[in-house]
């Protein structure tokens, strides 16, 4: 019973306690659940964070690896370029385009360079394409910059152009968009190339099969590639220019007939000799290079000392200009003109000598034959002058006798004459005088030409000299029926000249004035001009046409040379005037008007003959200067 009671009492308690326990357990359970949930959530959060961190780490690692690989690639490429010869650079660039293209996973990589100095056109110079991607290079030659304005603007500002989606290009890049679409390009990146701080072209990478975006890091690395390319291209340009210059110099030196040479001073070593040496010297360049001193032995023994002296001068940094003879192996002698110039280093020391040697044999020969011809001509002229002088003399003597007897007959020394006889005799006399004048002129001229006319200078006053001339021409002037007047300035400076020659000049001019003047006056005037005296002879005669003026001072020139001409003379008068004035250091000029008359002006320096030859350093020649 007790058990029953116990049992009776027990169930109620037990149930209660069981319920309690259940509740307690439930509470514990709920707490546990919550704890589990909380911990699970915390774990999930930690896991997510961990995942994110891992991804981030992986991304960074990936980027770092990519960058490291890219950097290694760039380092390899720049090393590759370093070892390339200028001829291999094109191939090297194409190779680099391939390596970077493949590394970056693009479809096409390429280089554009300006095609002209003015930078108006671009050429696609190098290109690499992935398999199955059509090349574009041949279509992209001479592309005008106006075709891609938006693009060019950015490139000129040296900005990289990154276009992840061609479809997203802005409206102002419509031209570029059309161009890229036509080539099937979806994404691209373009890096400017510079040379000397300005744009010289660009480097580009296209994605055709699918869109591609470049990491900023990669874009930056690409600019380094651009710099390497620009550097390599600039080097190629320099090499090319250098090569062209060398080529030009070589062409110049090797095709010119002169020998160019370069040696150390004193010729102990020859640095260069152009091939013309072989032709002129008849020896090989090699033989001269091997033994430069042999050059002296090629020189004619008579000129060797002189050549040695030139070498000595070169050693002291002097310019030389020497002409010497060489003897070729075949025994032929040639004349050489050899000029040399010192080349100095920064310290001013002569460390090289450059020279030009040319074969002047022909010139020397021509000079020689010219000299011979001149001597022959001079000898012939002398013979002619002597002949003329003799002839004139031989002619004058009988003419003198003719005139003398004519005068005597006319003066009726041998009996009375009829008027008719007198007239005939007067004509004989007149013509004999013309002949006499002519012979005098020819004689004068021949002596002038032979340089046999000595200048006998004295102090001469112009006025009395003119008076003498008037007296000597009195007959002529009176017979002419012209009015003769003279007008002399007072005072006139005295001249130091040859009065006889001055008289010949004046008589010729006044004689011509009378001869060519029908009626009117002849005026002789004298005045001071430019430290000398000017004498003019003016007539009112037929005048001289303008086209003749320049020629009347030529020997044997006559205004009217027809056989029916009314005036006497041989066309020598004015030539003699001119030559005499040259001797007296004076001048003669003429002004004339047809039908109105002529004025001949002569001028003589007061100081002529008082001058002495002085060497004018500035002009490098002898000039006459007044003594004292
Ligand atoms: P010539 O008088 O013997 O013919 P000149 O040498 O004295 O030779 O003169 C050359 C030419 O110049 C003359 O033939 C003449 O035509 C022209 N001439 C010279 N003096 C005069 C002058 N005073 N008036 C016109 N013509 C003149």
XYZ file of C-alpha atoms and ligand atoms in Angstrom:
655
model
C 0.000 0.000 0.000
C 2.709 2.258 1.023
C 4.049 1.606 -2.404
C 0.563 2.169 -3.740
C 0.265 5.337 -1.772
C 3.635 6.070 -2.706
C 2.657 5.213 -6.195
C -0.467 7.252 -5.888
C 1.365 10.157 -4.482
C 4.277 9.587 -6.795
C 2.617 9.951 -10.156
C 1.357 13.392 -9.523
C 4.703 14.572 -8.352
C 6.545 12.758 -10.918
C 4.401 14.153 -13.640
C 4.944 17.516 -12.249
C 8.618 17.085 -11.890
C 8.746 15.455 -15.252
C 6.952 18.398 -16.752
C 9.285 20.675 -14.956
C 12.204 18.737 -16.221
C 10.728 18.780 -19.667
C 10.339 22.526 -19.451
C 13.825 22.826 -18.069
C 15.154 20.655 -20.831
C 13.186 22.589 -23.375
C 14.636 25.790 -22.052
C 18.101 24.320 -22.121
C 17.418 23.041 -25.559
C 16.171 26.397 -26.746
C 19.252 28.029 -25.275
C 21.403 25.450 -26.924
C 19.577 25.953 -30.192
C 20.089 29.619 -29.974
C 23.716 29.162 -29.100
C 24.098 26.799 -32.013
C 22.310 29.218 -34.306
C 24.423 32.066 -33.067
C 27.581 30.113 -33.415
C 26.529 28.828 -36.806
C 25.835 32.365 -37.947
C 29.177 33.524 -36.539
C 30.873 30.634 -38.258
C 29.109 31.419 -41.528
C 30.177 35.039 -41.215
C 33.739 34.020 -40.489
C 33.654 31.640 -43.377
C 32.334 34.268 -45.750
C 34.978 36.709 -44.566
C 37.599 34.081 -44.950
C 36.363 33.279 -48.459
C 36.348 36.902 -49.407
C 39.801 37.392 -48.008
C 40.985 34.349 -49.840
C 39.501 35.566 -53.099
C 41.005 38.969 -52.555
C 44.353 37.393 -51.790
C 44.075 35.236 -54.865
C 43.158 38.247 -56.984
C 46.090 40.236 -55.644
C 48.360 37.277 -56.090
C 47.091 36.840 -59.603
C 47.595 40.505 -60.396
C 51.028 40.366 -58.856
C 51.931 37.302 -60.818
C 50.567 38.848 -63.991
C 52.493 41.993 -63.369
C 55.652 40.072 -62.531
C 55.280 38.045 -65.698
C 54.604 41.175 -67.712
C 57.605 42.877 -66.186
C 59.785 39.881 -66.933
C 58.484 39.949 -70.475
C 59.269 43.643 -70.837
C 62.732 43.123 -69.405
C 63.314 40.275 -71.865
C 62.087 42.382 -74.774
C 64.242 45.357 -73.956
C 67.247 43.061 -73.652
C 66.291 41.492 -76.965
C 66.213 44.905 -78.641
C 69.559 45.852 -77.171
C 71.253 43.109 -79.139
C 69.554 43.860 -82.454
C 71.392 45.379 -85.384
C 69.519 48.214 -87.195
C 68.548 45.769 -89.960
C 66.919 43.428 -87.441
C 64.805 46.051 -85.685
C 61.714 45.628 -87.908
C 61.690 41.930 -87.312
C 62.321 42.527 -83.589
C 59.304 44.817 -83.324
C 57.012 42.313 -85.020
C 58.321 39.639 -82.666
C 57.655 41.848 -79.632
C 54.123 42.550 -80.889
C 53.505 38.821 -81.068
C 54.945 38.072 -77.621
C 52.910 40.805 -75.919
C 49.813 39.999 -77.959
C 49.960 36.365 -76.967
C 50.725 37.161 -73.357
C 47.821 39.584 -73.127
C 45.529 37.254 -75.040
C 44.565 39.847 -77.659
C 43.793 39.181 -81.298
C 45.906 41.795 -82.988
C 48.782 44.065 -82.026
C 50.286 46.772 -84.238
C 52.322 49.908 -84.619
C 51.419 53.108 -86.473
C 54.000 55.767 -87.313
C 53.622 59.154 -88.968
C 54.285 58.818 -92.668
C 55.369 62.433 -93.279
C 57.285 65.237 -91.575
C 54.129 67.295 -91.133
C 52.408 64.423 -89.338
C 49.325 64.443 -91.537
C 49.312 60.737 -92.369
C 49.912 57.497 -90.539
C 51.228 54.167 -91.779
C 50.556 50.829 -90.123
C 54.216 49.760 -90.138
C 54.145 46.538 -88.094
C 51.381 44.064 -87.230
C 50.855 40.733 -85.532
C 47.570 38.764 -85.708
C 46.412 35.763 -83.722
C 45.492 32.715 -85.721
C 42.332 33.166 -87.741
C 42.327 36.978 -87.342
C 42.547 38.800 -90.668
C 45.478 41.255 -91.002
C 44.600 44.901 -91.671
C 47.992 46.383 -92.400
C 47.761 46.697 -96.158
C 44.509 48.709 -95.863
C 45.990 51.054 -93.307
C 48.693 52.905 -95.182
C 48.718 56.711 -95.450
C 45.713 57.041 -93.127
C 44.897 60.779 -92.907
C 44.858 62.072 -89.324
C 41.550 63.838 -90.050
C 39.943 60.380 -90.239
C 40.489 59.857 -86.484
C 40.184 63.309 -84.869
C 39.026 62.248 -81.385
C 41.722 59.656 -81.218
C 44.490 62.024 -82.383
C 43.476 64.655 -79.841
C 44.104 62.270 -76.963
C 47.268 60.876 -78.446
C 48.730 64.360 -78.936
C 48.127 64.898 -75.208
C 50.097 61.670 -74.752
C 47.137 59.859 -73.176
C 46.500 56.137 -73.379
C 43.159 55.313 -75.030
C 41.426 52.348 -73.413
C 38.129 51.268 -75.000
C 36.691 48.168 -73.255
C 33.560 48.302 -75.462
C 33.668 49.884 -78.875
C 29.878 49.986 -78.702
C 30.137 52.441 -75.757
C 32.290 54.984 -77.608
C 30.997 58.557 -77.148
C 29.227 60.454 -79.893
C 32.277 62.614 -80.710
C 34.184 59.426 -81.553
C 31.697 58.459 -84.266
C 34.370 58.369 -86.984
C 36.577 56.109 -84.900
C 33.636 53.896 -83.985
C 32.745 53.330 -87.635
C 36.368 52.571 -88.498
C 36.782 50.085 -85.634
C 33.472 48.387 -86.335
C 34.436 47.957 -89.984
C 37.439 45.961 -88.760
C 35.308 43.954 -86.368
C 37.087 45.295 -83.302
C 35.240 45.031 -79.957
C 37.794 46.365 -77.479
C 41.175 47.961 -77.758
C 43.913 49.832 -76.026
C 46.213 52.343 -77.705
C 49.432 53.785 -76.233
C 51.110 56.922 -77.660
C 54.702 56.687 -78.913
C 56.889 59.733 -78.495
C 60.127 60.968 -79.907
C 61.790 64.080 -78.550
C 58.734 64.801 -76.386
C 56.220 64.819 -79.253
C 53.951 62.172 -80.679
C 55.571 59.940 -83.294
C 52.918 57.225 -83.588
C 51.061 54.693 -81.466
C 51.014 51.113 -80.317
C 47.651 49.284 -80.290
C 46.053 46.014 -79.196
C 42.681 44.826 -80.541
C 40.239 42.293 -79.185
C 38.079 40.933 -81.992
C 36.562 37.650 -80.806
C 35.352 38.900 -77.438
C 35.425 42.057 -75.409
C 38.436 42.660 -73.243
C 39.184 45.148 -70.511
C 42.734 45.926 -69.480
C 43.774 46.300 -65.863
C 45.095 49.774 -65.102
C 48.362 48.135 -64.128
C 48.697 46.481 -67.531
C 47.824 49.703 -69.305
C 50.665 51.370 -67.412
C 53.049 48.591 -68.354
C 52.049 48.973 -71.977
C 53.256 52.567 -71.912
C 56.648 51.163 -70.950
C 56.515 48.909 -74.000
C 55.631 52.010 -76.026
C 58.693 53.769 -74.642
C 60.919 50.841 -75.536
C 59.564 50.837 -79.098
C 59.996 54.591 -79.430
C 63.546 54.325 -78.178
C 64.394 51.511 -80.585
C 62.843 53.370 -83.511
C 64.704 56.557 -82.638
C 67.921 54.571 -82.516
C 67.129 53.074 -85.893
C 66.494 56.563 -87.301
C 69.820 57.817 -85.939
C 71.606 54.795 -87.350
C 69.864 55.313 -90.667
C 70.813 58.999 -90.805
C 74.354 58.114 -89.864
C 74.471 55.428 -92.504
C 73.048 57.788 -95.109
C 75.639 60.422 -94.224
C 78.399 57.872 -94.416
C 77.055 56.685 -97.729
C 76.835 60.247 -99.046
C 80.351 60.989 -97.911
C 81.577 57.751 -99.455
C 79.859 58.543 -102.755
C 81.291 62.035 -102.701
C 84.792 60.918 -101.826
C 84.796 57.979 -104.172
C 83.209 59.473 -107.233
C 84.931 62.792 -107.319
C 88.086 63.154 -109.381
C 89.939 64.762 -106.482
C 91.780 62.679 -103.922
C 90.531 63.181 -100.380
C 92.955 62.182 -97.711
C 93.281 62.292 -93.964
C 96.419 61.606 -91.993
C 98.046 62.258 -88.665
C 100.317 65.353 -88.816
C 103.585 64.549 -90.584
C 101.967 61.709 -92.585
C 103.341 58.930 -90.350
C 99.910 57.323 -90.543
C 97.285 57.623 -93.252
C 93.708 57.402 -91.989
C 91.905 57.652 -95.307
C 92.606 58.102 -98.983
C 89.890 58.096 -101.641
C 90.075 55.764 -104.657
C 90.886 58.600 -107.102
C 94.437 58.248 -105.771
C 94.824 55.011 -107.728
C 93.862 56.665 -110.990
C 95.989 59.779 -110.571
C 99.048 58.257 -108.945
C 98.869 54.914 -110.752
C 99.465 53.163 -107.422
C 97.142 51.339 -105.038
C 95.582 53.037 -102.023
C 96.650 50.009 -100.057
C 100.336 50.604 -100.799
C 100.020 54.173 -99.532
C 98.130 53.130 -96.422
C 100.748 50.516 -95.630
C 103.628 52.945 -96.042
C 102.414 56.585 -96.043
C 105.920 57.987 -96.312
C 106.121 56.448 -99.814
C 104.126 59.487 -100.896
C 107.302 61.583 -100.803
C 109.017 59.120 -103.114
C 106.254 59.488 -105.704
C 107.116 63.165 -106.031
C 109.397 64.398 -108.780
C 112.948 64.691 -107.332
C 113.034 68.410 -108.153
C 109.872 69.087 -106.127
C 110.608 66.762 -103.227
C 112.246 69.314 -100.955
C 109.322 71.631 -101.462
C 106.839 68.850 -100.610
C 108.826 67.983 -97.493
C 108.577 71.622 -96.423
C 104.793 71.471 -96.923
C 104.653 68.408 -94.646
C 106.580 70.303 -92.024
C 104.126 73.187 -92.254
C 101.206 70.792 -91.833
C 102.775 69.441 -88.701
C 102.758 72.958 -87.300
C 99.101 73.415 -88.064
C 99.530 75.602 -91.142
C 97.242 75.466 -94.154
C 99.167 74.451 -97.239
C 98.464 74.907 -100.911
C 101.205 73.316 -102.968
C 101.659 72.354 -106.595
C 104.169 69.634 -107.304
C 104.902 67.003 -109.915
C 104.608 63.274 -109.350
C 106.167 60.508 -111.386
C 103.849 57.572 -112.020
C 105.227 54.016 -112.148
C 104.929 54.188 -115.965
C 107.237 57.214 -115.912
C 104.496 59.741 -116.801
C 104.764 63.071 -114.985
C 101.622 64.701 -113.615
C 101.065 68.038 -111.918
C 99.212 67.897 -108.578
C 97.653 70.668 -106.566
C 97.502 69.543 -102.959
C 95.758 71.607 -100.300
C 95.703 70.649 -96.655
C 93.863 71.853 -93.589
C 94.671 71.157 -89.940
C 92.030 69.598 -87.672
C 92.383 70.506 -84.020
C 91.109 68.798 -80.885
C 89.365 70.514 -77.973
C 92.761 71.562 -76.584
C 93.589 73.280 -79.864
C 96.285 70.769 -80.833
C 96.528 69.598 -84.433
C 95.738 65.915 -84.326
C 94.753 65.325 -87.922
C 95.335 66.821 -91.323
C 92.757 66.587 -94.095
C 93.559 67.349 -97.679
C 92.380 67.480 -101.269
C 94.767 66.630 -104.073
C 93.792 67.183 -107.682
C 95.401 66.509 -111.009
C 96.078 69.906 -112.582
C 98.233 68.655 -115.429
C 95.729 69.811 -118.047
C 95.447 73.240 -116.481
C 99.219 73.583 -116.284
C 99.458 72.563 -119.936
C 96.755 75.016 -120.931
C 98.528 77.762 -118.980
C 101.772 76.833 -120.648
C 100.298 76.965 -124.138
C 98.484 80.191 -123.252
C 101.759 81.709 -122.163
C 103.434 80.530 -125.344
C 100.556 81.869 -127.446
C 100.735 85.192 -125.606
C 104.463 85.419 -126.135
C 104.018 84.580 -129.813
C 101.276 87.185 -130.155
C 103.417 89.760 -128.401
C 106.329 88.959 -130.663
C 104.072 89.247 -133.708
C 102.738 92.533 -132.424
C 106.236 93.831 -131.862
C 107.184 92.831 -135.391
C 104.060 94.530 -136.737
C 104.798 97.697 -134.787
C 108.369 97.743 -135.939
C 107.222 97.210 -139.499
C 104.662 100.015 -139.221
C 107.203 102.378 -137.701
C 109.682 101.635 -140.452
C 107.044 101.931 -143.140
C 105.723 105.219 -141.795
C 109.190 106.573 -141.698
C 109.875 105.376 -145.227
C 106.603 106.927 -146.401
C 107.102 110.192 -144.594
C 110.429 111.022 -146.127
C 109.277 110.961 -149.780
C 106.038 112.697 -148.791
C 108.039 115.456 -147.186
C 109.872 115.929 -150.438
C 106.595 115.919 -152.416
C 105.138 118.596 -150.089
C 108.318 120.659 -150.145
C 108.492 120.740 -153.923
C 104.748 121.382 -154.229
C 105.120 124.411 -151.940
C 108.061 125.672 -153.973
C 106.200 125.218 -157.266
C 103.097 126.880 -155.824
C 105.200 129.762 -154.639
C 106.207 130.071 -158.333
C 109.869 129.474 -157.510
C 110.150 127.616 -160.791
C 108.149 130.009 -162.927
C 104.652 131.442 -163.121
C 101.641 129.164 -162.966
C 98.230 129.420 -164.478
C 95.237 129.399 -162.077
C 94.314 125.943 -163.294
C 97.810 124.663 -162.531
C 97.694 126.268 -159.072
C 94.341 124.630 -158.336
C 95.629 121.227 -159.281
C 98.749 121.709 -157.206
C 96.736 122.885 -154.187
C 94.728 119.694 -154.407
C 97.954 117.705 -154.563
C 99.175 119.525 -151.473
C 95.903 119.014 -149.576
C 95.886 115.283 -150.236
C 99.557 114.953 -149.447
C 98.841 116.600 -146.069
C 95.978 114.196 -145.397
C 98.394 111.383 -146.152
C 100.975 112.955 -143.873
C 98.474 113.209 -141.000
C 97.500 109.635 -141.545
C 101.063 108.467 -141.462
C 101.696 110.521 -138.319
C 98.703 108.885 -136.665
C 99.813 105.395 -137.670
C 103.315 106.069 -136.414
C 101.996 107.491 -133.173
C 99.767 104.494 -132.725
C 102.451 101.952 -133.460
C 104.740 103.535 -130.913
C 101.885 103.693 -128.432
C 101.090 100.035 -128.934
C 104.710 99.058 -128.590
C 104.852 100.918 -125.321
C 107.677 102.963 -126.753
C 106.111 106.291 -126.046
C 107.894 107.665 -123.017
C 105.896 110.075 -120.842
C 107.894 113.240 -120.342
C 106.171 115.008 -117.517
C 106.638 118.619 -116.693
C 104.713 121.229 -114.852
C 102.183 122.430 -117.414
C 99.842 125.434 -117.289
C 96.746 124.719 -119.341
C 96.062 128.267 -120.633
C 99.381 128.832 -122.469
C 99.295 125.257 -123.781
C 95.839 125.872 -125.289
C 97.107 129.113 -126.824
C 99.890 127.138 -128.528
C 97.381 124.619 -129.889
C 95.276 127.488 -131.295
C 98.278 128.937 -133.063
C 99.193 125.570 -134.534
C 95.643 125.082 -135.782
C 95.219 128.656 -136.969
C 95.198 127.805 -140.680
C 92.693 125.036 -140.234
C 90.398 127.167 -138.095
C 90.505 130.091 -140.455
C 89.783 127.965 -143.495
C 86.840 126.310 -141.720
C 84.878 129.552 -141.483
C 83.692 128.521 -138.003
C 83.602 130.786 -134.974
C 86.237 129.651 -132.529
C 86.005 130.680 -128.875
C 87.756 129.590 -125.712
C 86.639 130.100 -122.143
C 89.131 129.310 -119.408
C 88.501 129.448 -115.689
C 91.061 131.398 -113.756
C 92.949 130.165 -111.873
C 93.441 126.649 -113.144
C 95.702 124.263 -111.260
C 98.978 123.412 -112.917
C 99.236 119.862 -114.242
C 102.223 117.609 -113.990
C 101.933 115.967 -117.373
C 103.410 115.444 -120.854
C 102.530 118.637 -122.819
C 103.235 117.119 -126.238
C 100.809 114.288 -125.688
C 98.192 116.622 -124.280
C 98.576 118.735 -127.403
C 98.059 115.694 -129.657
C 94.860 114.966 -127.734
C 93.517 118.510 -128.038
C 94.465 118.823 -131.697
C 92.675 115.605 -132.477
C 89.496 116.743 -130.709
C 89.514 120.229 -132.230
C 90.442 118.745 -135.636
C 87.419 116.399 -135.412
C 85.159 119.273 -134.336
C 86.205 121.231 -137.430
C 85.913 118.189 -139.665
C 82.393 117.302 -138.588
C 80.961 120.851 -138.364
C 79.545 122.610 -141.404
C 78.713 125.897 -139.714
C 78.443 127.379 -136.254
C 81.025 127.460 -133.445
C 83.680 125.512 -131.740
C 84.170 126.258 -128.070
C 87.050 125.091 -125.957
C 86.509 125.489 -122.214
C 88.658 124.584 -119.212
C 87.749 124.366 -115.532
C 88.848 122.793 -112.280
C 87.203 119.476 -111.483
C 87.938 116.787 -108.868
C 91.529 117.730 -108.138
C 92.277 118.097 -111.797
C 91.455 120.023 -114.932
C 88.637 119.344 -117.365
C 88.938 120.606 -120.934
C 85.888 120.360 -123.185
C 85.631 120.794 -126.948
C 82.096 121.585 -128.095
C 80.924 121.872 -131.686
C 77.646 122.549 -133.459
C 78.250 119.848 -136.045
C 76.530 116.698 -137.264
C 76.551 114.969 -133.882
C 76.920 111.251 -133.172
C 74.015 108.779 -132.995
C 73.622 107.176 -129.541
C 74.351 103.667 -130.804
C 77.707 104.834 -132.171
C 78.902 106.630 -129.046
C 80.343 103.544 -127.405
C 82.290 102.553 -130.499
C 83.956 105.759 -131.666
C 86.958 105.179 -129.389
C 87.712 101.840 -131.024
C 90.642 101.724 -133.473
C 89.695 102.192 -137.141
C 86.087 102.931 -136.253
C 84.460 105.558 -138.407
C 80.912 106.791 -138.275
C 80.752 106.772 -142.037
C 83.080 104.228 -143.561
C 81.638 104.347 -147.078
C 84.000 105.065 -149.927
C 82.037 108.198 -150.761
C 82.306 109.657 -147.265
C 83.009 113.361 -147.263
C 85.426 113.371 -144.308
C 89.064 112.364 -144.285
C 90.757 110.288 -141.596
C 91.472 106.695 -140.759
C 89.360 106.188 -137.637
C 92.416 106.317 -135.398
C 92.132 109.805 -133.891
C 89.862 109.045 -130.948
C 91.580 105.739 -130.254
C 94.874 107.598 -129.962
C 93.177 110.167 -127.717
C 91.938 107.443 -125.431
C 95.261 105.617 -125.272
C 97.213 108.817 -124.631
C 94.856 109.767 -121.820
C 95.347 106.329 -120.291
C 99.067 107.011 -120.316
C 98.472 110.377 -118.672
C 96.037 108.806 -116.135
C 93.177 110.895 -117.468
C 89.756 110.141 -118.953
C 87.692 111.106 -121.976
C 83.900 111.168 -122.299
C 81.480 112.348 -124.949
C 77.951 113.702 -125.121
C 76.272 114.283 -128.438
C 73.003 114.945 -130.190
C 72.551 114.188 -133.848
C 72.219 117.395 -135.870
C 73.047 119.634 -132.904
C 76.647 118.892 -132.044
C 79.008 117.100 -129.710
C 81.032 117.803 -126.588
C 84.191 115.832 -125.837
C 85.483 116.213 -122.285
C 88.876 115.219 -121.119
C 90.029 115.271 -117.528
C 93.541 115.072 -116.145
C 94.451 114.728 -112.475
C 96.605 117.531 -111.082
C 98.611 114.991 -109.120
C 99.239 112.521 -111.953
C 102.846 111.430 -112.055
C 103.284 112.586 -108.491
C 101.760 109.337 -107.389
C 103.690 106.274 -106.345
C 102.616 102.636 -106.249
C 101.560 101.527 -102.761
C 100.373 98.060 -101.721
C 96.763 98.308 -100.539
C 96.421 95.632 -97.840
C 92.641 95.725 -97.828
C 92.311 95.188 -101.572
C 95.396 92.998 -101.783
C 96.784 94.852 -104.808
C 99.061 97.697 -105.856
C 97.438 101.111 -106.230
C 98.755 104.591 -107.029
C 98.834 107.088 -104.186
C 99.971 110.725 -104.148
C 103.466 111.056 -102.750
C 103.814 112.398 -99.197
P 88.162 109.730 -137.967
O 87.921 111.101 -137.555
O 89.469 109.523 -138.609
O 87.063 109.087 -138.677
P 88.168 109.313 -135.153
O 88.658 108.167 -134.326
O 88.760 110.635 -134.879
O 88.351 108.893 -136.639
O 86.622 109.405 -134.978
C 85.850 108.243 -135.124
C 84.426 108.590 -135.551
O 83.803 109.337 -134.527
C 84.342 109.505 -136.714
O 84.413 108.756 -137.926
C 83.019 110.172 -136.524
O 81.985 109.368 -137.007
C 82.891 110.284 -135.048
N 83.290 111.621 -134.540
C 84.421 111.959 -133.929
N 84.398 113.256 -133.537
C 83.212 113.762 -133.931
C 82.577 115.046 -133.846
N 83.165 116.084 -133.241
N 81.351 115.182 -134.366
C 80.735 114.119 -134.972
N 81.276 112.885 -135.101
C 82.503 112.714 -134.587
